[in-house]
Tab-separated table of C-alpha atoms in Angstrom:
chain	number	residue	atom	x	y	z
A	1	UNK	CA	95.999	45.137	67.681
A	2	UNK	CA	96.780	48.006	70.035
A	3	UNK	CA	95.514	51.594	70.400
A	4	UNK	CA	97.943	54.448	69.594
A	5	UNK	CA	100.726	54.492	72.193
A	6	UNK	CA	100.640	58.284	72.581
A	7	UNK	CA	96.912	58.199	73.348
A	8	UNK	CA	97.462	55.473	75.952
A	9	UNK	CA	100.201	57.574	77.508
A	10	UNK	CA	97.947	60.665	77.623
A	11	UNK	CA	95.212	58.571	79.219
A	12	UNK	CA	97.513	57.315	81.981
A	13	UNK	CA	98.883	60.814	82.499
A	14	UNK	CA	95.523	62.523	82.935
A	15	UNK	CA	93.511	59.792	84.647
A	16	UNK	CA	95.870	58.651	87.391
A	17	UNK	CA	96.467	54.986	88.154
A	18	UNK	CA	93.110	54.239	89.820
A	19	UNK	CA	90.811	55.446	87.058
A	20	UNK	CA	93.120	54.676	84.132
A	21	UNK	CA	92.814	50.937	84.831
A	22	UNK	CA	89.037	50.849	84.221
A	23	UNK	CA	88.889	53.565	81.581
A	24	UNK	CA	91.730	52.029	79.555
A	25	UNK	CA	90.068	48.598	79.820
A	26	UNK	CA	86.733	49.972	78.588
A	27	UNK	CA	88.325	51.896	75.732
A	28	UNK	CA	90.418	48.878	74.745
A	29	UNK	CA	87.325	46.672	74.593
A	30	UNK	CA	85.423	49.104	72.397
A	31	UNK	CA	88.545	49.788	70.317
A	32	UNK	CA	88.800	46.076	69.402
A	33	UNK	CA	85.109	46.011	68.439
A	34	UNK	CA	85.536	49.080	66.249
A	35	UNK	CA	88.681	47.679	64.611
A	36	UNK	CA	86.767	44.509	63.699
A	37	UNK	CA	83.841	46.546	62.303
A	38	UNK	CA	85.488	49.538	60.611
A	39	UNK	CA	89.228	48.796	60.502
A	40	UNK	CA	92.268	49.694	62.630
A	41	UNK	CA	92.634	53.298	61.485
A	42	UNK	CA	89.020	54.154	62.348
A	43	UNK	CA	89.498	52.400	65.709
A	44	UNK	CA	92.663	54.373	66.436
A	45	UNK	CA	91.027	57.671	65.480
A	46	UNK	CA	88.068	56.908	67.735
A	47	UNK	CA	90.364	55.954	70.648
A	48	UNK	CA	92.441	59.128	70.338
A	49	UNK	CA	89.335	61.307	70.103
A	50	UNK	CA	87.815	59.683	73.196
A	51	UNK	CA	91.015	60.216	75.201
A	52	UNK	CA	91.370	63.862	74.189
A	53	UNK	CA	87.704	64.699	74.788
A	54	UNK	CA	87.701	62.868	78.129
A	55	UNK	CA	90.861	64.538	79.445
A	56	UNK	CA	89.183	67.386	81.341
A	57	UNK	CA	86.607	65.088	82.973
A	58	UNK	CA	89.307	62.577	83.955
A	59	UNK	CA	91.527	65.252	85.491
A	60	UNK	CA	88.529	66.472	87.502
A	61	UNK	CA	87.810	62.908	88.580
A	62	UNK	CA	91.414	62.454	89.645
A	63	UNK	CA	91.161	65.405	91.988
A	64	UNK	CA	87.820	64.280	93.370
A	65	UNK	CA	88.500	60.587	93.893
A	66	UNK	CA	90.702	60.106	96.901
A	67	UNK	CA	93.778	61.847	95.659
A	68	UNK	CA	93.835	64.231	98.586
A	69	UNK	CA	97.554	64.776	98.328
A	70	UNK	CA	97.124	66.211	94.838
A	71	UNK	CA	94.412	68.515	96.090
A	72	UNK	CA	96.469	69.714	99.044
A	73	UNK	CA	99.455	70.258	96.765
A	74	UNK	CA	97.229	72.143	94.328
A	75	UNK	CA	95.984	74.399	97.133
A	76	UNK	CA	99.528	75.011	98.288
A	77	UNK	CA	100.669	75.935	94.794
A	78	UNK	CA	97.458	77.708	93.765
A	79	UNK	CA	97.652	80.042	96.772
A	80	UNK	CA	101.411	80.490	97.145
A	81	UNK	CA	102.245	80.890	93.467
A	82	UNK	CA	99.885	83.800	92.652
A	83	UNK	CA	100.955	85.592	95.846
A	84	UNK	CA	104.642	85.305	95.012
A	85	UNK	CA	103.973	86.410	91.430
A	86	UNK	CA	101.921	89.389	92.638
A	87	UNK	CA	104.696	90.324	95.047
A	88	UNK	CA	107.205	90.287	92.202
A	89	UNK	CA	104.834	92.349	90.069
A	90	UNK	CA	104.397	94.996	92.781
A	91	UNK	CA	108.191	95.072	93.274
A	92	UNK	CA	108.599	95.695	89.584
A	93	UNK	CA	105.978	98.470	89.656
A	94	UNK	CA	107.631	100.143	92.674
A	95	UNK	CA	111.061	99.930	91.080
A	96	UNK	CA	109.794	102.138	88.248
A	97	UNK	CA	108.515	104.892	90.544
A	98	UNK	CA	111.268	107.296	91.675
A	99	UNK	CA	111.951	107.256	95.455
A	100	UNK	CA	109.317	104.547	96.044
A	101	UNK	CA	111.591	101.525	95.711
A	102	UNK	CA	111.896	99.612	98.999
A	103	UNK	CA	108.963	101.373	100.681
A	104	UNK	CA	106.043	99.516	102.249
A	105	UNK	CA	103.287	98.450	99.885
A	106	UNK	CA	100.265	100.699	99.389
A	107	UNK	CA	97.011	99.317	100.877
A	108	UNK	CA	95.520	98.882	97.390
A	109	UNK	CA	98.202	96.347	96.459
A	110	UNK	CA	97.677	94.415	99.688
A	111	UNK	CA	93.911	94.311	99.122
A	112	UNK	CA	94.522	92.960	95.606
A	113	UNK	CA	96.687	90.211	97.138
A	114	UNK	CA	93.990	89.249	99.650
A	115	UNK	CA	91.270	89.167	96.969
A	116	UNK	CA	93.431	87.039	94.677
A	117	UNK	CA	94.296	84.567	97.461
A	118	UNK	CA	90.660	84.266	98.515
A	119	UNK	CA	89.605	83.541	94.919
A	120	UNK	CA	92.320	80.897	94.450
A	121	UNK	CA	91.566	79.231	97.788
A	122	UNK	CA	87.846	79.247	96.964
A	123	UNK	CA	88.486	77.423	93.680
A	124	UNK	CA	90.528	74.790	95.548
A	125	UNK	CA	87.787	74.438	98.173
A	126	UNK	CA	85.184	73.888	95.467
A	127	UNK	CA	87.150	70.844	94.229
A	128	UNK	CA	86.989	69.070	97.605
A	129	UNK	CA	84.194	66.550	97.981
A	130	UNK	CA	84.392	65.509	101.608
A	131	UNK	CA	84.659	67.525	104.792
A	132	UNK	CA	87.995	65.926	105.664
A	133	UNK	CA	89.475	66.758	102.281
A	134	UNK	CA	88.116	70.311	102.454
A	135	UNK	CA	89.827	70.720	105.822
A	136	UNK	CA	93.086	69.479	104.284
A	137	UNK	CA	92.728	71.972	101.458
A	138	UNK	CA	92.055	74.795	103.943
A	139	UNK	CA	95.186	73.956	105.935
A	140	UNK	CA	97.211	73.736	102.718
A	141	UNK	CA	95.861	77.124	101.615
A	142	UNK	CA	96.909	78.692	104.942
A	143	UNK	CA	100.369	77.116	104.697
A	144	UNK	CA	100.618	78.314	101.085
A	145	UNK	CA	99.788	81.870	102.134
A	146	UNK	CA	102.344	81.742	104.962
A	147	UNK	CA	105.039	80.408	102.619
A	148	UNK	CA	104.324	83.168	100.117
A	149	UNK	CA	104.537	85.811	102.873
A	150	UNK	CA	107.855	84.373	103.971
A	151	UNK	CA	109.164	84.627	100.383
A	152	UNK	CA	107.869	88.189	100.017
A	153	UNK	CA	110.431	90.863	99.133
A	154	UNK	CA	108.660	93.591	101.147
A	155	UNK	CA	107.869	93.647	104.849
A	156	UNK	CA	104.296	92.478	105.418
A	157	UNK	CA	102.268	94.379	108.058
A	158	UNK	CA	100.997	92.062	110.822
A	159	UNK	CA	97.363	92.838	110.114
A	160	UNK	CA	97.794	92.018	106.432
A	161	UNK	CA	99.690	88.776	107.171
A	162	UNK	CA	97.090	87.652	109.699
A	163	UNK	CA	94.225	88.516	107.378
A	164	UNK	CA	95.822	86.597	104.528
A	165	UNK	CA	96.494	83.457	106.581
A	166	UNK	CA	92.942	83.458	107.958
A	167	UNK	CA	91.132	84.507	104.758
A	168	UNK	CA	92.633	81.724	102.605
A	169	UNK	CA	91.289	78.743	104.617
A	170	UNK	CA	88.040	80.530	105.491
A	171	UNK	CA	87.181	81.222	101.839
A	172	UNK	CA	88.133	77.650	100.914
A	173	UNK	CA	85.853	76.173	103.598
A	174	UNK	CA	83.098	78.691	102.850
A	175	UNK	CA	82.900	77.652	99.199
A	176	UNK	CA	82.923	73.977	100.194
A	177	UNK	CA	80.065	74.598	102.655
A	178	UNK	CA	78.161	76.669	100.098
A	179	UNK	CA	78.446	73.877	97.518
A	180	UNK	CA	77.194	71.331	100.055
A	181	UNK	CA	74.268	73.586	100.943
A	182	UNK	CA	73.367	74.093	97.256
B	1	UNK	CA	64.031	67.170	99.341
B	2	UNK	CA	67.280	69.206	99.669
B	3	UNK	CA	68.328	70.889	96.429
B	4	UNK	CA	71.666	69.036	96.201
B	5	UNK	CA	69.936	65.629	96.081
B	6	UNK	CA	68.051	66.258	92.828
B	7	UNK	CA	69.391	64.360	89.818
B	8	UNK	CA	70.805	66.261	86.853
B	9	UNK	CA	69.669	65.276	83.358
B	10	UNK	CA	72.844	63.376	82.474
B	11	UNK	CA	72.929	61.756	85.918
B	12	UNK	CA	69.410	60.481	85.315
B	13	UNK	CA	70.382	59.086	81.900
B	14	UNK	CA	73.352	57.287	83.448
B	15	UNK	CA	71.199	55.823	86.219
B	16	UNK	CA	68.636	54.579	83.714
B	17	UNK	CA	71.394	53.005	81.617
B	18	UNK	CA	72.758	51.243	84.728
B	19	UNK	CA	69.264	50.022	85.514
B	20	UNK	CA	68.774	48.691	81.966
B	21	UNK	CA	72.141	46.946	81.798
B	22	UNK	CA	71.872	45.170	85.160
B	23	UNK	CA	74.992	43.099	85.855
B	24	UNK	CA	76.602	44.369	82.639
B	25	UNK	CA	76.617	48.010	83.751
B	26	UNK	CA	80.173	49.268	83.388
B	27	UNK	CA	81.649	52.371	81.748
B	28	UNK	CA	81.797	51.251	78.130
B	29	UNK	CA	78.336	49.634	78.109
B	30	UNK	CA	76.769	52.637	79.827
B	31	UNK	CA	78.375	54.941	77.258
B	32	UNK	CA	77.094	52.780	74.369
B	33	UNK	CA	73.611	52.492	75.843
B	34	UNK	CA	73.254	56.273	76.149
B	35	UNK	CA	74.737	56.859	72.687
B	36	UNK	CA	72.428	54.329	71.015
B	37	UNK	CA	69.261	55.420	72.780
B	38	UNK	CA	69.755	59.196	72.748
B	39	UNK	CA	72.052	59.685	69.746
B	40	UNK	CA	74.474	61.690	71.892
B	41	UNK	CA	78.209	61.381	71.320
B	42	UNK	CA	79.120	60.740	74.958
B	43	UNK	CA	82.731	60.407	76.115
B	44	UNK	CA	83.954	57.726	78.497
B	45	UNK	CA	85.378	60.450	80.764
B	46	UNK	CA	81.979	62.099	81.189
B	47	UNK	CA	80.383	58.722	81.943
B	48	UNK	CA	82.973	57.798	84.593
B	49	UNK	CA	82.842	61.247	86.171
B	50	UNK	CA	79.068	60.875	86.529
B	51	UNK	CA	79.228	57.262	87.738
B	52	UNK	CA	81.735	58.214	90.439
B	53	UNK	CA	79.679	61.233	91.473
B	54	UNK	CA	76.566	59.077	91.811
B	55	UNK	CA	78.551	56.503	93.796
B	56	UNK	CA	79.781	59.312	96.095
B	57	UNK	CA	76.154	60.349	96.633
B	58	UNK	CA	75.333	56.774	97.637
B	59	UNK	CA	73.025	56.185	94.647
B	60	UNK	CA	75.273	53.578	92.980
B	61	UNK	CA	77.420	50.756	94.328
B	62	UNK	CA	80.643	49.831	92.535
B	63	UNK	CA	82.239	46.391	92.324
B	64	UNK	CA	85.393	45.081	90.658
B	65	UNK	CA	85.723	42.125	88.312
B	66	UNK	CA	88.693	40.014	87.239
B	67	UNK	CA	90.942	41.244	84.374
B	68	UNK	CA	90.093	39.759	80.945
B	69	UNK	CA	92.141	39.451	77.714
B	70	UNK	CA	89.619	41.427	75.605
B	71	UNK	CA	90.177	44.355	77.960
B	72	UNK	CA	93.953	44.214	77.523
B	73	UNK	CA	94.308	42.376	80.854
B	74	UNK	CA	92.573	45.099	82.823
B	75	UNK	CA	89.871	44.842	85.483
B	76	UNK	CA	86.320	46.079	85.039
B	77	UNK	CA	84.382	48.324	87.421
B	78	UNK	CA	80.659	47.531	87.405
B	79	UNK	CA	77.906	49.589	88.999
B	80	UNK	CA	74.449	48.862	90.343
B	81	UNK	CA	71.727	50.984	91.904
B	82	UNK	CA	71.441	51.102	95.690
B	83	UNK	CA	68.132	51.460	97.545
B	84	UNK	CA	68.668	55.232	97.665
B	85	UNK	CA	69.406	55.142	93.928
B	86	UNK	CA	66.117	53.357	93.195
B	87	UNK	CA	64.300	55.917	95.289
B	88	UNK	CA	65.989	58.827	93.498
B	89	UNK	CA	65.196	57.311	90.067
B	90	UNK	CA	61.538	56.812	91.007
B	91	UNK	CA	61.316	60.350	92.348
B	92	UNK	CA	62.903	61.843	89.214
B	93	UNK	CA	60.460	59.882	87.018
B	94	UNK	CA	57.509	61.054	89.070
B	95	UNK	CA	58.693	64.678	88.828
B	96	UNK	CA	58.912	64.325	85.055
B	97	UNK	CA	55.484	62.692	84.782
B	98	UNK	CA	53.961	65.446	86.923
B	99	UNK	CA	55.526	68.146	84.774
B	100	UNK	CA	54.413	66.496	81.511
B	101	UNK	CA	50.842	65.982	82.657
B	102	UNK	CA	48.383	67.901	80.468
B	103	UNK	CA	50.945	68.882	77.844
B	104	UNK	CA	50.565	67.679	74.255
B	105	UNK	CA	53.521	66.464	72.218
B	106	UNK	CA	55.045	67.040	69.761
B	107	UNK	CA	55.070	70.766	70.488
B	108	UNK	CA	54.249	72.971	67.483
B	109	UNK	CA	57.378	73.789	65.489
B	110	UNK	CA	59.524	71.144	67.205
B	111	UNK	CA	60.558	67.644	66.198
B	112	UNK	CA	59.092	64.696	68.173
């Protein structure tokens, strides 16, 4: 007797190889007990419900437990992606204003970019659990910001670029330190 | 005691379950123990997230066992309290006892 294949697949997808081994073993054990007590369909329903309700916790665990590469990649994407999207949005806005297309960005737009990057980097920093991993996330956030600036369609003022590259890692480390202090 | 070292309610339940189960303290048994004793519908994900967090704090120690057929050929990860874990559990109990002292239960209008 086996649990539903789709639920097993979801479990392996969300938990990562390290955790999925133990979690799948535990669920399998209880699944067999339930099948013997209440029948296979009740066992399958219980298994699927456990997997779906555990998904968020297991994804969080995956980020926390040693998968630093995922965290660094997340920081890279979480910082670079919103910046690139904001840049495209501001380009679109400027293209609809007569005679403004191609001009330097107004300070308000640049401030919005900095605030957004700081918020994203802070979220990534809050996921790190060790100082080493937090440092990795901070570096990834800075690299993400630099990549996004490089992809930008408008010329970035030096002050803005510097502020962005410094603010991303600083906010990431600040949230990590704040969480440790709390 | 620094604020970050205090145990949350669910963390305390998990630690007590580990303490009760002894050598048999692994994810599924901890989940069942909490469900049976508290009536809560706890998920295995929440239990593992808490067990790992407590292990990161140094309150639990994890060990691996050999794969068994009833687990679909998968290994088991068991947990036991460390010295710091025992201390934290004792401290949390004492805090609770101190706070309950002088109060009468059940409270009027509530269920016991």
